[in-house]
Short mmCIF file of C-alpha atoms and ligand atoms in Angstrom, two decimals:
data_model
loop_
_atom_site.label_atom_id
_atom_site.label_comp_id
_atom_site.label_asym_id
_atom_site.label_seq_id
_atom_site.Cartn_x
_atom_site.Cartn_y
_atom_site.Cartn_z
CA UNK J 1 -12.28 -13.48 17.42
CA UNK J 2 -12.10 -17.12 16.55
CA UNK J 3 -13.91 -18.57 19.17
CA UNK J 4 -17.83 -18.72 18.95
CA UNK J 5 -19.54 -16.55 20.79
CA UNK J 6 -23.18 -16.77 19.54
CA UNK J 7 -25.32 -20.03 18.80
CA UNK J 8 -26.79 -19.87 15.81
CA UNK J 9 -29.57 -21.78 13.74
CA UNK J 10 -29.09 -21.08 10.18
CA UNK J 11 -32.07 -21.16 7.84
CA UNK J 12 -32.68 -23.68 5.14
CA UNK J 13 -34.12 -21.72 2.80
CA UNK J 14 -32.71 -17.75 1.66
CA UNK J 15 -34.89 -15.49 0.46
CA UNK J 16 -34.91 -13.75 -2.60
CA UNK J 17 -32.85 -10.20 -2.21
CA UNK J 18 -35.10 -6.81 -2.78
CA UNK J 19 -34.11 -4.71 -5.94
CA UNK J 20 -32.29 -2.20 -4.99
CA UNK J 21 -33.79 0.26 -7.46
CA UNK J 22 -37.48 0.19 -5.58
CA UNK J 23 -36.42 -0.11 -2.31
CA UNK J 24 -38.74 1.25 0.64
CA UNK J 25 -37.21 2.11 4.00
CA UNK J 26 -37.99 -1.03 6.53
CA UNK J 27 -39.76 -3.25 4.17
CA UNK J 28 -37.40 -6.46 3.80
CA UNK J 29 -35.62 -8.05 6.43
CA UNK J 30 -32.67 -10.56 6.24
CA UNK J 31 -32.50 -13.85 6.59
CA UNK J 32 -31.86 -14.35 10.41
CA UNK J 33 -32.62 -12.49 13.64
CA UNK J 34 -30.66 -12.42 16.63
CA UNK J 35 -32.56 -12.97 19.99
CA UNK J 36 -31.67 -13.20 23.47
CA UNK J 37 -34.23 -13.49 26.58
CA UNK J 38 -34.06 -12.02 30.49
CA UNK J 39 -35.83 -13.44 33.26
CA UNK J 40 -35.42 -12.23 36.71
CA UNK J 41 -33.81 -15.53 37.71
CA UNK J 42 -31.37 -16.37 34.90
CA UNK J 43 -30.69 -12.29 33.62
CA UNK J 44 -29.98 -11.69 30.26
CA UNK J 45 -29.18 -15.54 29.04
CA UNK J 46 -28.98 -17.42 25.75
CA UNK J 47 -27.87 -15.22 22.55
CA UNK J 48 -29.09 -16.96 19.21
CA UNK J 49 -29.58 -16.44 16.11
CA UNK J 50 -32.02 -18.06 13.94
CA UNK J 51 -34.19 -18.11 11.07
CA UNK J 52 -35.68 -14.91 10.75
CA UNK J 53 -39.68 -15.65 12.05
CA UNK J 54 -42.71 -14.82 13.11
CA UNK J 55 -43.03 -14.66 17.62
CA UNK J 56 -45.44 -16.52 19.75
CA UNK J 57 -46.38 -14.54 22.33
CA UNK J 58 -49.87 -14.95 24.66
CA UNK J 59 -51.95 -11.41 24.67
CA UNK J 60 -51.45 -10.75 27.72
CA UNK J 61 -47.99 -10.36 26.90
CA UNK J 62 -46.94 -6.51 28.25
CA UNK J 63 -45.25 -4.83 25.92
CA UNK J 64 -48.86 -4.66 24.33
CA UNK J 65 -50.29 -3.58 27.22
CA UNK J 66 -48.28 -0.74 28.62
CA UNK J 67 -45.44 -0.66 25.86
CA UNK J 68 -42.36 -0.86 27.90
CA UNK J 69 -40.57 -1.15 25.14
CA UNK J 70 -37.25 0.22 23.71
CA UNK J 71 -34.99 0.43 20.27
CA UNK J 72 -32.32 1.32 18.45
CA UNK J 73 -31.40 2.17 15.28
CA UNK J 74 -27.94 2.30 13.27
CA UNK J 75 -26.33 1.21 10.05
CA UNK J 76 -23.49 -1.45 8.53
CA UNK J 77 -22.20 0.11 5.49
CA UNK J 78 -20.21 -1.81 2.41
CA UNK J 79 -17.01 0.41 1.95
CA UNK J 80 -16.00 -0.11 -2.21
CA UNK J 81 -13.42 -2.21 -1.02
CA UNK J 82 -15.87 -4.31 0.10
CA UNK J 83 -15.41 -4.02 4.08
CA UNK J 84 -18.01 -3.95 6.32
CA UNK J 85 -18.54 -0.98 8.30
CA UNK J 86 -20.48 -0.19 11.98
CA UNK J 87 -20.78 3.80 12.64
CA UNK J 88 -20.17 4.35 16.37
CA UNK J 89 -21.87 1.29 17.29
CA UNK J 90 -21.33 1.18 21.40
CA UNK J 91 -22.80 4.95 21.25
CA UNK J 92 -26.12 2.47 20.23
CA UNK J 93 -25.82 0.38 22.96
CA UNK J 94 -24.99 2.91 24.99
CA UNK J 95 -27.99 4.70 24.64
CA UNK J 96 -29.94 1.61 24.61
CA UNK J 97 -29.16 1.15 28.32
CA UNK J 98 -30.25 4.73 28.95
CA UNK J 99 -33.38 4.33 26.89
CA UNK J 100 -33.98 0.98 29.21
CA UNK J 101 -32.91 2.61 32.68
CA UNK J 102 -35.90 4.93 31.42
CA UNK J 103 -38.47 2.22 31.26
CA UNK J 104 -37.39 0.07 33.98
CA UNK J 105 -36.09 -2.34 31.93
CA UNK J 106 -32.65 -4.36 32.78
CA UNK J 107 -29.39 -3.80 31.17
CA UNK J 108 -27.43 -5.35 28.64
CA UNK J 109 -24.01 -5.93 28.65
CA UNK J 110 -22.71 -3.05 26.00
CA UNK J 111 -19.31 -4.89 25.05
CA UNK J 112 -20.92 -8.18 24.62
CA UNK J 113 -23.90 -7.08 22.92
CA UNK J 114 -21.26 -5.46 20.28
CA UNK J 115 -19.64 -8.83 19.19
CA UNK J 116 -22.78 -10.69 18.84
CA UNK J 117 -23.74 -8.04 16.57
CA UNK J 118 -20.55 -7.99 15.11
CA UNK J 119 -21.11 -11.61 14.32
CA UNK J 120 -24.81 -11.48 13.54
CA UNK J 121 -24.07 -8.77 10.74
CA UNK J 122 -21.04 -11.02 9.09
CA UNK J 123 -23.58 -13.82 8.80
CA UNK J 124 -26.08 -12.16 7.12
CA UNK J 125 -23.07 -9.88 5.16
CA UNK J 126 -25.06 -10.39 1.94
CA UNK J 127 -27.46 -8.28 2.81
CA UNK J 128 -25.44 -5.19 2.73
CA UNK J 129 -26.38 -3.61 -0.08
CA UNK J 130 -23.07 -2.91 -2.44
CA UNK J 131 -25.22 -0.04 -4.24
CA UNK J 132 -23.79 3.18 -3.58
CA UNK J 133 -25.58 5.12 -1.02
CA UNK J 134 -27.19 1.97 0.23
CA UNK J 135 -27.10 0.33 3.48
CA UNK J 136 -27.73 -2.15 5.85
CA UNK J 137 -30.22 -1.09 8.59
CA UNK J 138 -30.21 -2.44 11.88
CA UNK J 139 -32.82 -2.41 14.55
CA UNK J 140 -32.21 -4.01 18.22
CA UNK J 141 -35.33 -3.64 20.37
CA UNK J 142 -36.21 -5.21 23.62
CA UNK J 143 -39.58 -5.84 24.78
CA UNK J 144 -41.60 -6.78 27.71
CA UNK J 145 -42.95 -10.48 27.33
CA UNK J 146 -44.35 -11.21 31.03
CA UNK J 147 -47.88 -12.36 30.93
CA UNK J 148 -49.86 -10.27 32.92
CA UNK J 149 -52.02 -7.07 33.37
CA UNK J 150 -50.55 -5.66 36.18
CA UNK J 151 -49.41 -2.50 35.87
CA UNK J 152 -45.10 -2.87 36.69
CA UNK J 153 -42.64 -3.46 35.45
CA UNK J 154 -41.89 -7.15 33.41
CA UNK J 155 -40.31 -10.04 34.70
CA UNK J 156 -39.62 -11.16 31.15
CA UNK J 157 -37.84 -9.84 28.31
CA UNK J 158 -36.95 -10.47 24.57
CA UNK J 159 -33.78 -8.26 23.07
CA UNK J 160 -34.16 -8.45 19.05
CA UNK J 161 -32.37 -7.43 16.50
CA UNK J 162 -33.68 -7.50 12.80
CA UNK J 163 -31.68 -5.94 9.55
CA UNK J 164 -33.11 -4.41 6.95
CA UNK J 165 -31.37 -3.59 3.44
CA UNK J 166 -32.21 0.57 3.08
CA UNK J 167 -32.13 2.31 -0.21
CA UNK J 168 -30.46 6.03 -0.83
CA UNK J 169 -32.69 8.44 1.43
CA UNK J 170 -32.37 11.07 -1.32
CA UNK J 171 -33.50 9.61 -4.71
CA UNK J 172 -32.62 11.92 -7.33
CA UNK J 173 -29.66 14.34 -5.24
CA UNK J 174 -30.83 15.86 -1.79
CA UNK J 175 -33.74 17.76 -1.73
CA UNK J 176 -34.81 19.81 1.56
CA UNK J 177 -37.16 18.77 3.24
CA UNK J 178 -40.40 21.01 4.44
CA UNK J 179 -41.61 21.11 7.99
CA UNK J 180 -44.37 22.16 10.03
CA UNK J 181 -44.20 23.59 13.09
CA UNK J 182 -46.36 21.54 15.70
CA UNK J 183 -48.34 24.19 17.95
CA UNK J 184 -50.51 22.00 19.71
CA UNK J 185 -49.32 18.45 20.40
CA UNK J 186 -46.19 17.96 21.78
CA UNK J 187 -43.66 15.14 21.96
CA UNK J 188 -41.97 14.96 25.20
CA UNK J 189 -42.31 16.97 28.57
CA UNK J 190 -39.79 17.57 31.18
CA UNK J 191 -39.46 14.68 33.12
CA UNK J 192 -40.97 12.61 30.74
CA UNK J 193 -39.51 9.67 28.07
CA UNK J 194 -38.50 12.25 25.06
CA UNK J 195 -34.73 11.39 25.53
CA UNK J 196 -35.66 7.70 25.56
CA UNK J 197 -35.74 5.87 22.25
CA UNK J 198 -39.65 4.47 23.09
CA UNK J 199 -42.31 3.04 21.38
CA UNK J 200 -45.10 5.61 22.84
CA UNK J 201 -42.86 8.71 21.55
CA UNK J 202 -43.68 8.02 18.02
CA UNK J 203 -47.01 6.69 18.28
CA UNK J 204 -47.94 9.91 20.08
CA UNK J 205 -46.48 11.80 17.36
CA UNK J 206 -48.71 10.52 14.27
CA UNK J 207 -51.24 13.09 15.21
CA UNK J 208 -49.13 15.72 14.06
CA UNK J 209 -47.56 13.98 11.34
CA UNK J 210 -50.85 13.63 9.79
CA UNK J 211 -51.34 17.43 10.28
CA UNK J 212 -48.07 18.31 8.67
CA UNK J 213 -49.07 15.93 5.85
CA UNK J 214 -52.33 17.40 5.34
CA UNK J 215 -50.38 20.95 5.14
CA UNK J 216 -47.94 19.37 2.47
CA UNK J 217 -45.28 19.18 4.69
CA UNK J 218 -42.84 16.56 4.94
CA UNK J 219 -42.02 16.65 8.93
CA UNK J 220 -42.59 18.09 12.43
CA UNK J 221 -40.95 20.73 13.73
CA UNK J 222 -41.62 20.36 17.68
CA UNK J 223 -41.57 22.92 20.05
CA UNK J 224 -40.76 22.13 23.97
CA UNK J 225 -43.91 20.77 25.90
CA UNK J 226 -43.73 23.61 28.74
CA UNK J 227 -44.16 26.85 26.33
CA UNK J 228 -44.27 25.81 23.11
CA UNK J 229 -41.79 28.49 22.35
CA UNK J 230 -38.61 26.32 22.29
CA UNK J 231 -37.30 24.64 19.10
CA UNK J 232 -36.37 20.70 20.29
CA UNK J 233 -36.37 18.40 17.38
CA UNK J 234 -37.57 17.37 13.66
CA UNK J 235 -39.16 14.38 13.33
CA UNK J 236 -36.89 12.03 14.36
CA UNK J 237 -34.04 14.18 13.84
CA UNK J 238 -32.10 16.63 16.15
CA UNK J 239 -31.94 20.04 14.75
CA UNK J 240 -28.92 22.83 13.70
CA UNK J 241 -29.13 25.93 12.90
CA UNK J 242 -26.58 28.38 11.06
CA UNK J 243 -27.25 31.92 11.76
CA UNK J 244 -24.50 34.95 11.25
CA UNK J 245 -21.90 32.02 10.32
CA UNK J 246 -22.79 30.49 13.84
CA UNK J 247 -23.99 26.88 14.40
CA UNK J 248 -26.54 26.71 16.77
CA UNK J 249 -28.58 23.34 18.17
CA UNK J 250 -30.83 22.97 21.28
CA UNK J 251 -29.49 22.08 24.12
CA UNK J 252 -30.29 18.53 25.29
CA UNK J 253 -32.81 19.14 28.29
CA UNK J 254 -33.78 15.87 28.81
CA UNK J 255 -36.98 15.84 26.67
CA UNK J 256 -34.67 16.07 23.06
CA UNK J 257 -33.45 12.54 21.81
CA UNK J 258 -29.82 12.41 22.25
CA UNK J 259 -28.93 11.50 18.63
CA UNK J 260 -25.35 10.40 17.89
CA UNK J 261 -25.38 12.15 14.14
CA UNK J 262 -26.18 15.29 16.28
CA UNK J 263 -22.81 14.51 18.48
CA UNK J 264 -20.73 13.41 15.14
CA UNK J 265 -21.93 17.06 13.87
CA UNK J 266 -20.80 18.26 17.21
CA UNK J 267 -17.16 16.96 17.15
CA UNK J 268 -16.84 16.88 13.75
CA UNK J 269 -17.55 21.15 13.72
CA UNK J 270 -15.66 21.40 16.42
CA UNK J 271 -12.55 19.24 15.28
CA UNK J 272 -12.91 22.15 12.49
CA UNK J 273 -12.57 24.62 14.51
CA UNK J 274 -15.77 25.79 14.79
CA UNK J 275 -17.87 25.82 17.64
CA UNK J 276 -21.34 24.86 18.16
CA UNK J 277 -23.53 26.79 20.35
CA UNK J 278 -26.20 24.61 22.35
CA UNK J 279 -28.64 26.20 23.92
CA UNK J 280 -32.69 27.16 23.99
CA UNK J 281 -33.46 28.18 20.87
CA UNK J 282 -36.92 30.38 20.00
CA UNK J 283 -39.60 29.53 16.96
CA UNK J 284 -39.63 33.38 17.40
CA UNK J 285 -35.79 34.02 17.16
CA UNK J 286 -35.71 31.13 14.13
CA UNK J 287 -38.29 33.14 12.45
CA UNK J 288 -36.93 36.72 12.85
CA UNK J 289 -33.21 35.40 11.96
CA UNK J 290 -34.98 33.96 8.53
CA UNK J 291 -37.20 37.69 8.08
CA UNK J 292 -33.61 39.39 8.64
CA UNK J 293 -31.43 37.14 5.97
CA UNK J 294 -29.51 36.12 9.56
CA UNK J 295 -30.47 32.21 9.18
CA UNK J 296 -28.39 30.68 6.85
CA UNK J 297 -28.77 27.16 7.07
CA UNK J 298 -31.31 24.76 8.77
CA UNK J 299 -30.63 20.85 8.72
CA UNK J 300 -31.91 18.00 10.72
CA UNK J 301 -29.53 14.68 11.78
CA UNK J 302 -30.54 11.88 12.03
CA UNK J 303 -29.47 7.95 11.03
CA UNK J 304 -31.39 8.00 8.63
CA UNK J 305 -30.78 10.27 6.34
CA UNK J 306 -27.40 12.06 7.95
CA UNK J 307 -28.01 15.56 7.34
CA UNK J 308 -31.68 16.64 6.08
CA UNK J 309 -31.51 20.15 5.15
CA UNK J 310 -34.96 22.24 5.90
CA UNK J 311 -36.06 24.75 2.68
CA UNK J 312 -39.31 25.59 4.05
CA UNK J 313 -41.20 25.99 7.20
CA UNK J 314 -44.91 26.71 8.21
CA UNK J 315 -45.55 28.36 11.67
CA UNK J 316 -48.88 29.70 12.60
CA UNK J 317 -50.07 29.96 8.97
CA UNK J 318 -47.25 31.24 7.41
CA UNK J 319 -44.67 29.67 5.25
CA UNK J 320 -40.99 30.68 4.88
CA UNK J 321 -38.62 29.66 2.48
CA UNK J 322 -34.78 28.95 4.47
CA UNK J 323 -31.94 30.10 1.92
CA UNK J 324 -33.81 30.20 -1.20
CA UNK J 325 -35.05 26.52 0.06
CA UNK J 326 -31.33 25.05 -0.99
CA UNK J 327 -29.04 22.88 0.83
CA UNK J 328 -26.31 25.05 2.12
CA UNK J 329 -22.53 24.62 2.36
CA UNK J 330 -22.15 23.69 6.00
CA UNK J 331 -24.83 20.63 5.36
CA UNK J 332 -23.21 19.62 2.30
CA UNK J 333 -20.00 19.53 3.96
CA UNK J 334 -21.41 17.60 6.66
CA UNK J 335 -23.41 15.31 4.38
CA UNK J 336 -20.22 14.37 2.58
CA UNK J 337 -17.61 14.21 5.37
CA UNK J 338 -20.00 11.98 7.58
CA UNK J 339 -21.57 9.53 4.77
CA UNK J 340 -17.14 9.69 3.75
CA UNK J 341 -16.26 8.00 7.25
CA UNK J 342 -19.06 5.81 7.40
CA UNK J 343 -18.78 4.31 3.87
CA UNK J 344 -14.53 4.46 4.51
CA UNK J 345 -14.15 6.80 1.89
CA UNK J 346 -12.63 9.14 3.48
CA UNK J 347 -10.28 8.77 6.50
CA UNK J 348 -11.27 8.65 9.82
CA UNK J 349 -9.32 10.55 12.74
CA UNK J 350 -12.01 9.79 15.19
CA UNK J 351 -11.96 5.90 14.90
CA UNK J 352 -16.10 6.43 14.64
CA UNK J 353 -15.96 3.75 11.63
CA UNK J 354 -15.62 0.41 12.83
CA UNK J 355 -14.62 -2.51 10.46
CA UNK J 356 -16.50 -5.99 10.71
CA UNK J 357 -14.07 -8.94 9.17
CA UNK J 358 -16.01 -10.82 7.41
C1 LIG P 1 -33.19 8.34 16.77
C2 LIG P 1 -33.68 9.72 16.91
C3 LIG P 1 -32.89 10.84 16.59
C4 LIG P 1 -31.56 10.76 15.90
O1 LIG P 1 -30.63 9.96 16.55
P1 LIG P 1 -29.39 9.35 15.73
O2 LIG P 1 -28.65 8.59 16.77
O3 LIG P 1 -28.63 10.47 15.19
O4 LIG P 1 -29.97 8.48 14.67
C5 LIG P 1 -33.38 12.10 16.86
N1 LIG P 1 -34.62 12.27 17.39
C6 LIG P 1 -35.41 11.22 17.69
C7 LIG P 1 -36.74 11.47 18.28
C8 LIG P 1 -34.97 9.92 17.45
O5 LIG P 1 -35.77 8.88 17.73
#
């Protein structure tokens, strides 16, 4: 595309790059941000970017009031060819306009939104990390900017997104990751915002974070908000199980965050010739499967880090070690063949990879 699409104020002044080697997950941002504002007359209207800055907004402004609020989070990738690469970006936006359907909040156009990414990401290209293992980070979030306390939904709204250069998630090789298995706070309730990508999801959550953390685990293992007997998600990650050479996940029930790692795993397994079997899954059926030798494998998916293996698990007071609390084959196949397509390593039947020119 030749034609500009985006306006775009470019800043006087670049800032200094982060070294890669003591990188922290969401600490630097690049150079610009892209913006774009909604009122109920004009509708989604003026796409910028600009300097990246600091907001003005009055107090009363309602996303800190009631946080109807909503994000997203994906990655561009440097392939060592030097392209730049989006993983299944309009599943993103996609789920963006669920996530805002959710919260009363108005829709974006999917396909446009796309290109002014597209563009956004080629300006600020030099913040793709060339590091291997490295990547770009990008967060679009929209929130409510109407000043007033009444309790409805805004008139106003700001869509932003912000990059953020993001080392290796696994430091030294992939170690599995420990979880505890929350028993008392939940995350989501039938009915409620747990498939929405929300602000209040993860602020409710830091309660049992902190508990985990005090236990000297690294993540929450949540159980559904009905029974607590039902396995939903890790952290932010959806969940997979491998148990008698089966690959099991929860079935998305409308509390579980639809994550699009989780449906990569899905089609890639599948395209394997393997199926995946989605449905409610026990703490109790988890934990006799591990006492038995039946559980193989446990991983978590997730943008972030792609496939998180689990080596250890606490449930009501009791820790147990998954496969000798080792990454197993199916992850590591997973790990490799996803972080392949996304870095265009490997090739790429499902067209999931999308190349920026830049
Ligand atoms: C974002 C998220 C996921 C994973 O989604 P991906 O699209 O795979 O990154 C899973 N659970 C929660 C709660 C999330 O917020």
């Amino acid at each position: 595309m030749t034609q500009k699409i985006l306006e775009v104020v470019q800043t006087t002044i670049l800032k200094e790059k982060p070294d890669p080697s003591t990188l922290e997950f969401g600490k630097h941002f690049s150079d610009h941000m892209f913006m774009m504002d909604y009122t109920s007359e004009e509708g989604w209207h003026q796409p910028r970017v600009v300097p990246y800055q600091s907001l003005t907004l009055e107090p009363a402004a309602m996303v800190f009031h009631y946080g109807q609020t909503v994000f997203e989070g994906l990655k561009a990738y440097r392939s060592s060819n030097g392209d730049i690469r989006l993983f299944r970006p309009e599943e993103n936006f996609k789920r963006l306009n669920q996530s805002c359907d959710r919260l009363s909040i108005p829709k974006v156009n999917e396909e446009a939104m796309l290109e002014y990414l597209k563009e956004f990401v080629k300006l600020d290209k030099d913040w793709i990390p060339k590091e291997k293992g490295m990547s770009l980070y990008i967060r679009p979030f929209i929130i409510s900017t109407e000043a007033t306390l009444d309790v409805s939904p805004s008139r106003a709204y700001t869509l932003m997104i912000i990059l953020s250069p993001v080392g290796s998630f696994y430091k030294g090789g992939i170690d599995p990751v420990s979880i505890f298995v929350e028993n008392e706070y939940t995350r989501a309730a039938p009915g409620g915002t747990g498939n929405a990508k929300t602000a209040g999801n993860y602020s409710g959550a830091y309660k049992a974070q902190e508990r985990a953390s005090s236990h000297k685990k690294d993540q929450v293992l949540w159980l559904d908000g009905v029974e607590k007997k039902y396995v939903e998600e890790v952290g932010s990650m959806n969940v997979f199980f491998k148990i008698n050479d089966e690959i099991h996940t929860p079935a998305l029930n409308g509390s579980i965050l639809e994550g699009i790692t989780r449906k990569s795993v899905i089609e890639l397994l599948e395209s394997e010739g393997m199926s995946v079997c989605e449905r409610s899954i026990s703490i109790d059926e988890v934990i006799a499967a591990n006492e038995n030798g039946s559980l193989q494998e446990m991983f978590g998916t997730g943008t972030a880090a792609v496939i998180s293996p689990v080596g250890r698990l606490e449930y009501k007071g009791r820790d147990y070690e998954i496969n000798n609390g080792k990454m197993g084959e199916t992850a590591s196949w997973l790990h490799e063949t996803l972080v392949g397509i996304q870095t265009g390593a490997l090739d790429d039947p499902f067209g999931w990879s999308i190349e920026v020119n830049g």
